PDB file of C-alpha atoms in Angstrom:
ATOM      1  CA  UNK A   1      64.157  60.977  74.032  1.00  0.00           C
ATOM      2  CA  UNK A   2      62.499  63.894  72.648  1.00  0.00           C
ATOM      3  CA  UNK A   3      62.798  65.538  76.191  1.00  0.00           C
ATOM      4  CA  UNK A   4      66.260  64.770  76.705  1.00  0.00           C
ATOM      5  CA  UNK A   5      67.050  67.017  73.591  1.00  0.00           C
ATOM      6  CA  UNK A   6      64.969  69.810  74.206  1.00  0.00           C
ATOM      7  CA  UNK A   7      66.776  69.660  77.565  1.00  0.00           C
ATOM      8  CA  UNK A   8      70.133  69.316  76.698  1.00  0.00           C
ATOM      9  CA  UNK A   9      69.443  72.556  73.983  1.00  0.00           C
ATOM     10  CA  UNK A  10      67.727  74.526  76.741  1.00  0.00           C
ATOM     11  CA  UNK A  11      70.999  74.072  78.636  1.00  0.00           C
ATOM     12  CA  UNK A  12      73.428  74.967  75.931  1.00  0.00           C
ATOM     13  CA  UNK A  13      71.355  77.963  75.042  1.00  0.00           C
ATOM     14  CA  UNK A  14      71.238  79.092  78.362  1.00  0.00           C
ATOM     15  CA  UNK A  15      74.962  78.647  78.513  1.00  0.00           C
ATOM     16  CA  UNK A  16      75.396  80.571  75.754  1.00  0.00           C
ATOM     17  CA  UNK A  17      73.565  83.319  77.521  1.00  0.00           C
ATOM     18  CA  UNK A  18      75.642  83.235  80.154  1.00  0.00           C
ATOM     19  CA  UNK A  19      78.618  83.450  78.025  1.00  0.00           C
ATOM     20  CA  UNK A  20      77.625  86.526  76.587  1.00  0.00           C
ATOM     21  CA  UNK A  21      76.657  88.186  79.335  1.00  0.00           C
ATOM     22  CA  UNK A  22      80.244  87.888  80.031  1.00  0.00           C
ATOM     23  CA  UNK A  23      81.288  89.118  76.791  1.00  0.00           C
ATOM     24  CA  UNK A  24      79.324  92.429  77.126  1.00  0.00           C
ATOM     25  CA  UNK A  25      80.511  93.099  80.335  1.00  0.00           C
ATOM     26  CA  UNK A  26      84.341  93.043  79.519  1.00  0.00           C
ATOM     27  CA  UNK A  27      83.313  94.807  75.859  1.00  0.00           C
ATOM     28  CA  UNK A  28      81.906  97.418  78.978  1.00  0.00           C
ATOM     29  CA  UNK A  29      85.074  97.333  80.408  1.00  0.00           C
ATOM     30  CA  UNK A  30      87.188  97.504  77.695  1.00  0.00           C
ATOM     31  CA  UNK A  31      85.256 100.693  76.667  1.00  0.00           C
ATOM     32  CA  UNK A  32      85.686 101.892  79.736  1.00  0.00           C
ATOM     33  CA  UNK A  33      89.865 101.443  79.568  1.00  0.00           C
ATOM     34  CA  UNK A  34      89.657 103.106  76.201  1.00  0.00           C
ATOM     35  CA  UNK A  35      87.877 105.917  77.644  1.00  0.00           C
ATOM     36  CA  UNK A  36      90.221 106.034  81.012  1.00  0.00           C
ATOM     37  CA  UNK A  37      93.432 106.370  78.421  1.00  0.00           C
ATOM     38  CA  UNK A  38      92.017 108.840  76.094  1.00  0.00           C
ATOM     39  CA  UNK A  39      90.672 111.102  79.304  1.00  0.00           C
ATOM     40  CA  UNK A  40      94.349 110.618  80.320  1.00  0.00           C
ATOM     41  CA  UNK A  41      95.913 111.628  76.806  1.00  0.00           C
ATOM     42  CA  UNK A  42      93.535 114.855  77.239  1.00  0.00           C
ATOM     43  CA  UNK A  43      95.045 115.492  81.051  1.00  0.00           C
ATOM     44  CA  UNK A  44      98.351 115.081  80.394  1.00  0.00           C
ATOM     45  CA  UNK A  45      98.645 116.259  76.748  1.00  0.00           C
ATOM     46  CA  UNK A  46     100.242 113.645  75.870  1.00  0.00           C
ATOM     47  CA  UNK A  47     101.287 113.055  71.832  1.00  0.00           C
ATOM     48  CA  UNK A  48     100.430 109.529  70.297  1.00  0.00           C
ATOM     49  CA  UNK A  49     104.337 108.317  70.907  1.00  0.00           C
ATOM     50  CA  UNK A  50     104.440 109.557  74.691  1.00  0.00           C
ATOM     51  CA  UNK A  51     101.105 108.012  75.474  1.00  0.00           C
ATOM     52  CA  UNK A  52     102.306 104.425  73.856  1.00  0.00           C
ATOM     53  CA  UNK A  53     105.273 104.493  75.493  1.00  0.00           C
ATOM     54  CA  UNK A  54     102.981 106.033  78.949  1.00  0.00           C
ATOM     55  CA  UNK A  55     100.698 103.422  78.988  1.00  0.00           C
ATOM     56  CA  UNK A  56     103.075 100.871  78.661  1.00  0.00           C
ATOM     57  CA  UNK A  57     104.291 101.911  81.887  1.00  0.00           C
ATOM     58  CA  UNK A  58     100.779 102.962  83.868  1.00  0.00           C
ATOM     59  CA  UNK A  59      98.970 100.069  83.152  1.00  0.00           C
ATOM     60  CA  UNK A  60     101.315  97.918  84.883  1.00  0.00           C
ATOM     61  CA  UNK A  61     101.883 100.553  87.659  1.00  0.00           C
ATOM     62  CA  UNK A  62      97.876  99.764  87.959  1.00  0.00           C
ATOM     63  CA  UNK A  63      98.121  96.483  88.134  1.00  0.00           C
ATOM     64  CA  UNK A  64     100.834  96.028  90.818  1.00  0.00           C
ATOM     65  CA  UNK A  65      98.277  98.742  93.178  1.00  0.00           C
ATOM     66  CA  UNK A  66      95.332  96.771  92.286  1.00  0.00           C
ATOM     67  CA  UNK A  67      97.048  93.358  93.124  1.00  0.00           C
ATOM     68  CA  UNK A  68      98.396  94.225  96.129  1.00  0.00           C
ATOM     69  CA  UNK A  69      95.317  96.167  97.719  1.00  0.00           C
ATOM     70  CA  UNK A  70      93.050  93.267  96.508  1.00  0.00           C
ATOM     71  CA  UNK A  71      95.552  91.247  98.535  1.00  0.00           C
ATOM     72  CA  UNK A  72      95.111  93.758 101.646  1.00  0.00           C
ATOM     73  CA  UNK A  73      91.142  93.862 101.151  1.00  0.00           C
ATOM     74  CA  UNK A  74      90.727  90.399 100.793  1.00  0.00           C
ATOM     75  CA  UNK A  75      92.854  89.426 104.162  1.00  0.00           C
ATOM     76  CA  UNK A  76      90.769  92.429 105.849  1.00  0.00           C
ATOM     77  CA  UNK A  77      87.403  93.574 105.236  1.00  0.00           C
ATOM     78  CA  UNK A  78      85.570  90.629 105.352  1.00  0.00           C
ATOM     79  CA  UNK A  79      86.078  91.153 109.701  1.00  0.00           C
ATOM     80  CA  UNK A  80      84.615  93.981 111.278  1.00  0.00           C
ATOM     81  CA  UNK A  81      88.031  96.176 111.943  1.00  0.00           C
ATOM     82  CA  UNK A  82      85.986  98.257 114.498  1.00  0.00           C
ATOM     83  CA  UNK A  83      86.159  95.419 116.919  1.00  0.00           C
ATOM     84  CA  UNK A  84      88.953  93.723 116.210  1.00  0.00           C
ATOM     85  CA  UNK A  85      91.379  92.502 119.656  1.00  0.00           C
ATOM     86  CA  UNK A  86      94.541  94.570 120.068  1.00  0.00           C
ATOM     87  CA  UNK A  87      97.064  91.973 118.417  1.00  0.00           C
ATOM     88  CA  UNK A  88      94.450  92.151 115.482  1.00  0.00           C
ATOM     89  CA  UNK A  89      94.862  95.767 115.494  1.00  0.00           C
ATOM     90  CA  UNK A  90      98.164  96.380 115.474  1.00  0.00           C
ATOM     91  CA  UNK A  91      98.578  93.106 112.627  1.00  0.00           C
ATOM     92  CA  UNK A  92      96.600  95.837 110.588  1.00  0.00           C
ATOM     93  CA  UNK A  93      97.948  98.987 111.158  1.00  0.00           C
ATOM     94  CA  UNK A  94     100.920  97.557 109.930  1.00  0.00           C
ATOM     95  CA  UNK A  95      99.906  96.081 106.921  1.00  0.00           C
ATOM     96  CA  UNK A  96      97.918  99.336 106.185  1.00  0.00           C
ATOM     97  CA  UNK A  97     100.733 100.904 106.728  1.00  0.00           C
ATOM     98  CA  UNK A  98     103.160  98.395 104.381  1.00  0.00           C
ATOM     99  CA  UNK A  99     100.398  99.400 101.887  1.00  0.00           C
ATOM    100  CA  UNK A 100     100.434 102.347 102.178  1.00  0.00           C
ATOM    101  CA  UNK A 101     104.458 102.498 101.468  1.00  0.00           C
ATOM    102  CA  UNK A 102     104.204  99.886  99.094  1.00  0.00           C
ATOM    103  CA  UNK A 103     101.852 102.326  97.127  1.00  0.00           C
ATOM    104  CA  UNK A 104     104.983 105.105  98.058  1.00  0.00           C
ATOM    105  CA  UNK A 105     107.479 102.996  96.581  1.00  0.00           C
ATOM    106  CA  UNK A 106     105.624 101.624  93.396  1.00  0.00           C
ATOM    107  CA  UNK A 107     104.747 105.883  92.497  1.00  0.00           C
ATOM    108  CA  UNK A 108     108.667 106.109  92.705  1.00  0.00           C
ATOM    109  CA  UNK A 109     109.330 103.596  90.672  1.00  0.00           C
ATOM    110  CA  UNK A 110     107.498 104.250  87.743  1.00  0.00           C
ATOM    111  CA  UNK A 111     107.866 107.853  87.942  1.00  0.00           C
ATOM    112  CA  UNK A 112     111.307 107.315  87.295  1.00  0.00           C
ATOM    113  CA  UNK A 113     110.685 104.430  84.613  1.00  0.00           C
ATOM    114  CA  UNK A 114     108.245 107.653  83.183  1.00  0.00           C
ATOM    115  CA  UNK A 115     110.323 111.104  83.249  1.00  0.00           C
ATOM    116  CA  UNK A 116     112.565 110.129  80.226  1.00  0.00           C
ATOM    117  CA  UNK A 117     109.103 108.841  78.368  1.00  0.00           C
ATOM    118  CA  UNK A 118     106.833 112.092  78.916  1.00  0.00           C
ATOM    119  CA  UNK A 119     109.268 114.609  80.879  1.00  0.00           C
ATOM    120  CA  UNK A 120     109.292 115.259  84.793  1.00  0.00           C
ATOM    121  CA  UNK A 121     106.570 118.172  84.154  1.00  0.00           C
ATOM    122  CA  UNK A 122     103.673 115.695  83.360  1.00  0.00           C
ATOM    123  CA  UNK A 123     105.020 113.240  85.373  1.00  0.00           C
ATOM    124  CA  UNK A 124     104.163 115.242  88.306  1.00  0.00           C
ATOM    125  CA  UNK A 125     100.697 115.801  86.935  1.00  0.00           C
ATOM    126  CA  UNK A 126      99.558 112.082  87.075  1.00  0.00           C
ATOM    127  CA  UNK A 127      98.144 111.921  90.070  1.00  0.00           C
ATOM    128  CA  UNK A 128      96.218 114.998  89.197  1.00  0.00           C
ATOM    129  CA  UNK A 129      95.391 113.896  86.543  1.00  0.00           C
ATOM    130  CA  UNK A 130      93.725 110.648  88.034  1.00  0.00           C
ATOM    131  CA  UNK A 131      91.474 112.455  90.741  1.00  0.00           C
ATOM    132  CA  UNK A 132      89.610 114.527  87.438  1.00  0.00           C
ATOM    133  CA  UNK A 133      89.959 110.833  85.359  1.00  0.00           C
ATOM    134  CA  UNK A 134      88.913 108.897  88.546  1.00  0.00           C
ATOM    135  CA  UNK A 135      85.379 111.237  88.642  1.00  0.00           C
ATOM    136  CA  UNK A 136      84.461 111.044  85.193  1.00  0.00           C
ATOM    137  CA  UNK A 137      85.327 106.911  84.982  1.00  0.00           C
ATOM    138  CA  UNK A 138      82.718 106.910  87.680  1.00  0.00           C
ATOM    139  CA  UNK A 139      80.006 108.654  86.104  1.00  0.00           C
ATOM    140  CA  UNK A 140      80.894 106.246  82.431  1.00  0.00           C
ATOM    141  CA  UNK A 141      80.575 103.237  84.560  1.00  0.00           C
ATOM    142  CA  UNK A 142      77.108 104.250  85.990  1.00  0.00           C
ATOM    143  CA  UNK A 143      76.062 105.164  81.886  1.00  0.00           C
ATOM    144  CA  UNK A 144      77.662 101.953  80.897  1.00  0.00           C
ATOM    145  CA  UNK A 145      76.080  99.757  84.001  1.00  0.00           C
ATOM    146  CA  UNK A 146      79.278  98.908  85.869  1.00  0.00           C
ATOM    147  CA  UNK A 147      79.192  98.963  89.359  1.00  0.00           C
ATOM    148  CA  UNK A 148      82.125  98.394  91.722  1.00  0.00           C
ATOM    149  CA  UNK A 149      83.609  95.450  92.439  1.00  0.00           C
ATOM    150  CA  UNK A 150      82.074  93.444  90.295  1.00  0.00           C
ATOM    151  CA  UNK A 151      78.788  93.617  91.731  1.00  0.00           C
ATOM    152  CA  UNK A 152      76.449  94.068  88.858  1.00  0.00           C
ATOM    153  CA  UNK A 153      73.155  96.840  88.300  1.00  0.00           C
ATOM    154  CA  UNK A 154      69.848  95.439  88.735  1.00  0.00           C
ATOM    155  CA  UNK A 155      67.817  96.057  85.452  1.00  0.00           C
TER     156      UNK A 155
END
């Protein structure tokens, strides 16, 4: 009996473990959002109403690009697109090209949604903007210990 509870705590702590493990890395994550949107503020010198009323709008601009190229990435790069048969091929040319206009389309959109928020003039700087953000988010996620996709730092 004694042996059954020293399991069954040895389980539950290790759980707990687990757990938190989890917890620090979306605390790591959430840092590194926080750090993303102030870097942003900076680039776009944007005043604390514009970038609430910004980030409203980005975030979810991020989320429909990030949803639908998970969707393309998923469908294609676990083959080997170097040797894929010529009905294969064309299936993905068009579908990287459907991205690629879906990404088109979705910059429209929330440029528009954007322009009476922060004016046309930093509008224009976004993407910008994200190429000098993009560089430095890389370099916090290496200090922090994020690696991408998911795939985690051996210590």
């Amino acid at each position: 009996m004694k042996k059954f509870f020293i399991s069954i705590l040895l389980l539950l702590s290790t759980c707990h473990l687990f757990g938190q493990d989890d917890e620090i890395e979306m605390d790591k994550f959430e840092e590194l959002r926080d750090y993303r949107n102030g870097l942003m503020k900076d680039e776009l010198k944007l005043s604390d109403q514009e970038a609430t009323e910004f980030f409203k709008l980005y975030n979810n601009y991020l989320k429909e690009l990030r949803v639908e190229r998970k969707k393309f990435r998923r469908k294609w790069f676990p083959k080997d697109i170097e040797n894929l048969s010529e009905a294969e091929a064309k299936l993905y040319l068009e579908e990287a090209i459907a991205l690629q206009q879906f990404e088109v389309d979705i910059l429209k959109k929330y440029s528009i949604q954007m322009a009476p928020k922060i004016g046309y003039s930093k509008v224009i700087l976004v993407k910008k903007s994200e190429r000098v953000v993009n560089k430095k988010l890389i370099e916090k996620a290496n200090e922090l210990g994020i690696e991408k996709r998911g795939r985690r730092r051996s210590r």
